[in-house]
Coordinates of C-alpha atoms and ligand atoms in Angstrom, one line a residue:
M1 CA 130.3 34.5 200.0
P2 CA 133.4 32.7 198.8
I3 CA 133.0 29.6 196.6
I4 CA 135.9 27.9 198.4
R5 CA 137.3 28.7 201.8
V6 CA 140.3 26.9 203.2
E7 CA 141.1 27.5 206.8
D8 CA 144.4 26.7 208.5
V9 CA 144.7 23.5 206.5
S10 CA 147.7 21.2 207.0
K11 CA 148.3 17.9 205.1
T12 CA 150.8 15.3 206.1
Y13 CA 151.5 12.2 204.1
R14 CA 152.9 9.0 205.5
L15 CA 155.7 7.8 203.3
G16 CA 157.2 4.6 204.8
E17 CA 158.6 5.6 208.1
Q18 CA 158.6 9.2 207.3
N19 CA 155.9 12.0 207.5
V20 CA 156.0 14.4 204.6
T21 CA 154.4 17.7 205.2
A22 CA 152.7 18.8 202.0
L23 CA 150.8 21.8 203.4
E24 CA 151.2 23.7 206.7
G25 CA 148.6 26.2 208.0
V26 CA 147.2 27.2 204.6
S27 CA 144.3 29.7 204.6
L28 CA 142.7 30.9 201.4
T29 CA 139.4 32.2 200.1
V30 CA 138.3 32.0 196.5
E31 CA 135.7 34.6 195.6
P32 CA 133.3 34.0 192.8
G33 CA 134.5 35.1 189.3
V34 CA 138.2 35.2 190.0
F35 CA 140.9 33.9 187.7
M36 CA 143.4 32.7 190.2
A37 CA 146.9 31.3 189.8
I38 CA 148.7 29.2 192.4
A39 CA 152.4 29.5 191.7
G40 CA 155.3 27.8 193.2
P41 CA 158.2 25.4 192.5
S42 CA 157.7 21.7 192.2
G43 CA 156.9 20.1 195.5
S44 CA 155.6 23.3 197.1
G45 CA 152.1 21.9 197.6
K46 CA 150.1 23.2 194.6
S47 CA 148.5 19.9 193.7
T48 CA 147.8 19.0 197.3
L49 CA 146.0 22.3 197.8
L50 CA 144.0 21.9 194.6
N51 CA 143.0 18.4 195.5
I52 CA 141.9 19.5 198.9
M53 CA 140.0 22.4 197.5
G54 CA 138.3 20.0 195.1
C55 CA 137.4 17.4 197.8
I56 CA 139.5 14.8 196.0
D57 CA 141.7 14.7 199.1
T58 CA 141.1 15.5 202.7
P59 CA 143.2 17.7 205.1
S60 CA 145.0 16.3 208.1
K61 CA 144.0 19.4 210.0
G62 CA 141.9 22.5 209.3
R63 CA 138.6 23.0 207.5
V64 CA 137.4 23.4 203.9
E65 CA 134.1 25.1 203.0
I66 CA 132.5 24.8 199.6
D67 CA 129.7 27.4 199.0
G68 CA 129.6 28.1 202.7
K69 CA 129.3 24.4 203.7
D70 CA 131.9 22.7 205.8
V71 CA 132.8 19.5 203.8
S72 CA 134.7 17.7 206.6
G73 CA 131.6 16.2 208.2
Q74 CA 130.1 14.9 204.9
T75 CA 129.8 11.4 203.7
P76 CA 131.7 10.2 200.6
D77 CA 128.4 10.2 198.7
A78 CA 127.6 13.8 199.7
L79 CA 131.1 14.9 198.8
A80 CA 130.8 13.2 195.4
E81 CA 127.6 15.1 194.9
V82 CA 129.3 18.5 195.7
R83 CA 132.1 17.6 193.3
A84 CA 129.7 16.6 190.6
R85 CA 127.6 19.7 190.7
T86 CA 130.0 22.5 191.7
I87 CA 133.6 21.7 190.8
G88 CA 135.2 20.8 187.5
F89 CA 138.8 19.5 187.1
I90 CA 141.5 19.9 184.5
F91 CA 144.8 18.0 184.7
Q92 CA 148.2 18.4 183.3
T93 CA 148.0 15.1 181.4
F94 CA 144.3 15.7 180.3
N95 CA 143.1 12.4 181.9
L96 CA 140.6 11.6 179.1
L97 CA 139.3 8.0 178.9
P98 CA 141.1 6.6 175.8
V99 CA 138.3 4.3 174.7
L100 CA 135.7 7.0 174.6
S101 CA 135.3 9.6 171.9
A102 CA 135.6 13.3 172.6
E103 CA 131.8 13.6 173.0
E104 CA 131.6 10.6 175.2
N105 CA 134.4 11.9 177.4
V106 CA 132.5 15.2 177.8
E107 CA 129.2 13.4 178.4
Y108 CA 130.7 11.1 181.1
P109 CA 130.3 13.4 184.2
L110 CA 126.7 14.0 183.2
L111 CA 125.9 10.4 183.7
Q112 CA 126.1 11.2 187.4
L113 CA 123.2 13.7 187.1
P114 CA 120.0 11.5 186.9
E115 CA 117.7 14.5 186.3
L116 CA 119.1 14.9 182.7
S117 CA 117.5 13.1 179.9
R118 CA 119.6 11.6 177.1
A119 CA 118.5 14.4 174.8
E120 CA 119.4 17.1 177.3
R121 CA 122.9 15.4 177.8
R122 CA 123.4 15.5 174.0
E123 CA 122.5 19.1 173.8
R124 CA 124.8 20.1 176.6
V125 CA 127.7 18.1 175.1
A126 CA 127.2 19.7 171.7
H127 CA 127.1 23.1 173.3
Y128 CA 130.3 22.7 175.2
L129 CA 132.2 21.0 172.4
A130 CA 131.2 24.0 170.2
M131 CA 132.4 26.4 172.9
V132 CA 135.9 24.9 172.9
G133 CA 135.9 24.8 169.1
L134 CA 135.8 21.0 168.7
S135 CA 132.4 20.3 167.1
R136 CA 134.0 18.7 164.1
Y137 CA 136.1 16.3 166.3
A138 CA 133.2 15.0 168.4
R139 CA 133.7 11.4 167.2
H140 CA 137.5 11.4 167.5
R141 CA 139.2 9.4 170.3
P142 CA 141.9 11.1 172.4
N143 CA 144.7 9.5 170.5
Q144 CA 143.3 11.1 167.3
L145 CA 143.6 14.5 168.8
S146 CA 146.5 16.9 169.5
G147 CA 147.5 17.8 173.0
G148 CA 145.8 21.2 172.7
Q149 CA 142.6 19.5 171.4
R150 CA 142.7 17.0 174.2
Q151 CA 142.9 19.8 176.8
R152 CA 140.0 21.5 175.1
V153 CA 138.0 18.3 175.5
A154 CA 139.0 18.3 179.2
I155 CA 137.8 21.9 179.5
A156 CA 134.4 21.0 178.0
R157 CA 134.2 18.1 180.4
A158 CA 135.0 20.3 183.4
L159 CA 132.2 22.8 182.3
V160 CA 129.5 20.5 181.2
T161 CA 128.0 19.9 184.6
H162 CA 127.7 23.7 184.9
S163 CA 130.5 23.8 187.4
R164 CA 130.9 27.1 189.2
V165 CA 134.6 26.6 189.8
V166 CA 137.2 24.9 187.6
L167 CA 140.4 23.7 189.3
A168 CA 143.2 23.1 186.8
D169 CA 146.5 21.5 187.9
E170 CA 149.2 22.9 185.5
P171 CA 146.8 22.8 182.6
T172 CA 149.4 24.1 180.1
A173 CA 152.5 22.2 181.3
N174 CA 152.3 19.5 178.7
L175 CA 151.6 21.9 175.8
D176 CA 153.9 23.9 173.6
R177 CA 153.9 27.6 174.2
R178 CA 151.4 28.7 171.6
T179 CA 148.9 25.9 172.3
G180 CA 149.2 26.7 176.1
E181 CA 148.4 30.3 175.3
S182 CA 145.3 29.4 173.4
I183 CA 144.1 27.2 176.2
L184 CA 144.7 30.0 178.7
N185 CA 142.8 32.4 176.4
L186 CA 139.9 30.0 176.2
M187 CA 139.8 29.7 180.0
R188 CA 140.0 33.4 180.4
D189 CA 137.2 34.0 177.8
I190 CA 134.9 31.5 179.7
N191 CA 135.9 33.2 183.0
Q192 CA 134.9 36.6 181.6
N193 CA 131.8 35.6 179.6
A194 CA 130.2 32.9 181.7
G195 CA 131.6 34.1 185.1
T196 CA 133.1 30.7 185.9
T197 CA 135.7 30.8 188.6
F198 CA 139.1 29.3 187.7
V199 CA 141.9 28.3 190.0
F200 CA 145.0 26.9 188.2
S201 CA 148.5 26.0 189.3
T202 CA 151.6 26.8 187.3
H203 CA 155.2 27.5 187.6
D204 CA 155.3 29.4 184.3
K205 CA 155.6 33.1 184.8
R206 CA 153.7 34.0 181.6
V207 CA 150.8 31.9 182.8
M208 CA 150.7 33.4 186.3
N209 CA 150.8 36.8 184.8
R210 CA 147.5 36.2 183.1
A211 CA 145.7 35.8 186.4
D212 CA 143.9 38.4 188.4
R213 CA 144.7 36.7 191.8
L214 CA 148.1 35.2 192.6
V215 CA 148.9 32.8 195.4
R216 CA 152.6 32.1 195.9
M217 CA 153.6 28.9 197.6
E218 CA 156.8 27.7 199.1
D219 CA 157.4 24.5 201.2
G220 CA 153.7 23.9 201.8
Q221 CA 152.9 27.5 202.9
I222 CA 151.5 30.6 201.2
T223 CA 154.2 33.2 201.0
A224 CA 152.4 35.9 199.2
L225 CA 148.9 36.8 198.0
G226 CA 148.6 39.2 195.0
M227 CA 145.8 41.1 193.3
K228 CA 146.1 42.7 189.9
R229 CA 145.0 46.3 189.7
D230 CA 145.4 48.2 186.4
G231 CA 147.9 45.6 185.2
N232 CA 150.1 45.8 188.3
W233 CA 150.4 43.3 191.1
I234 CA 149.6 44.5 194.6
F235 CA 150.6 42.1 197.3
V236 CA 148.5 42.0 200.4
Q237 CA 150.6 39.4 202.2
D238 CA 154.2 39.0 201.4
R239 CA 156.6 36.7 203.3
R240 CA 158.9 36.1 200.4
K241 CA 162.6 36.2 201.1
P242 CA 164.7 38.9 199.3
E243 CA 166.4 36.2 197.1
D244 CA 163.0 35.1 195.7
D245 CA 161.8 36.4 192.4
P246 CA 161.3 40.2 192.9
E247 CA 158.8 40.6 190.0
I248 CA 155.7 38.6 190.8
Ligands
ADP301 P1 153.4 20.5 193.7 O1 152.2 20.2 193.0 O2 153.6 21.9 194.0 O3 154.6 20.0 192.9 P2 152.6 18.5 195.6 O4 151.4 19.0 196.2 O5 152.5 17.5 194.6 O6 153.5 19.7 195.1 O7 153.6 17.9 196.7 C1 153.9 18.6 197.9 C2 154.8 17.7 198.8 O8 154.0 16.6 199.3 C3 156.0 17.1 198.1 O9 157.0 17.0 199.0 C4 155.5 15.7 197.7 O10 156.6 14.8 197.5 C5 154.6 15.3 198.8 N1 153.5 14.4 198.4 C6 152.5 14.8 197.6 N2 151.6 13.7 197.4 C7 152.1 12.7 198.2 C8 151.7 11.4 198.5 N3 150.6 10.9 198.0 N4 152.5 10.7 199.4 C9 153.6 11.2 199.9 N5 154.0 12.4 199.7 C10 153.3 13.2 198.9
MG302 MG1 151.8 19.3 191.2

């Protein structure tokens, strides 16, 4: 069963007098264990799609299933529960709380899980800080950390609730190339070792090439779906125009 299924989803925003169509008839399934890139130019709908997949935003039309459950009929509390226990988020600008230390930032989402004791929370936080290589920086505040270190804190925070799927919106866009690569390597290692599913958006070709599933977006629609086999992309759906990038 897919972890996330998006079925014929459209999203229209009202902007003053105008309607802006951010997504139009998007259908997508995310199978457990994939390392999926959503690629497309700025404004193509990547963030809107990730937000809808993560139940931070709701579609104007269509349905979203998380773990086989339709989320559209659920109350805000039930949705918050789904988010807290199933989905982790990583953002381009890290979105850490500036007044909290690295370990407090990682602990933060655990405060929503009442079954965990203080000792269990501490143990989990220590485990995930170690996983991202930041044990020595536990007491540092975000402004005492580099961009790459901040994104590592965000990765630990996304995983600490034992999320099954991590949604990352342009996680490397604010990092230099080498740091971005190390963040991507870390995500890939966690994907392969722990089986955590990752869906990340990007417009960087090097980043999309690291994925094993590729979703191409253009003007709010999916124009191609790719799967990597023996290092080569195979496209199962391809509605790209000839002038689009021929490679991937
Ligand atoms: P991407 O992440 O690929 O850059 P977005 O999903 O952010 O694309 O945006 C898709 C389209 O929807 C764009 O035209 C954008 O301007 C519009 N849009 C996104 N969010 C809003 C909003 N809250 N209000 C109005 N328009 C929006
Ligand atoms: Mg975006």
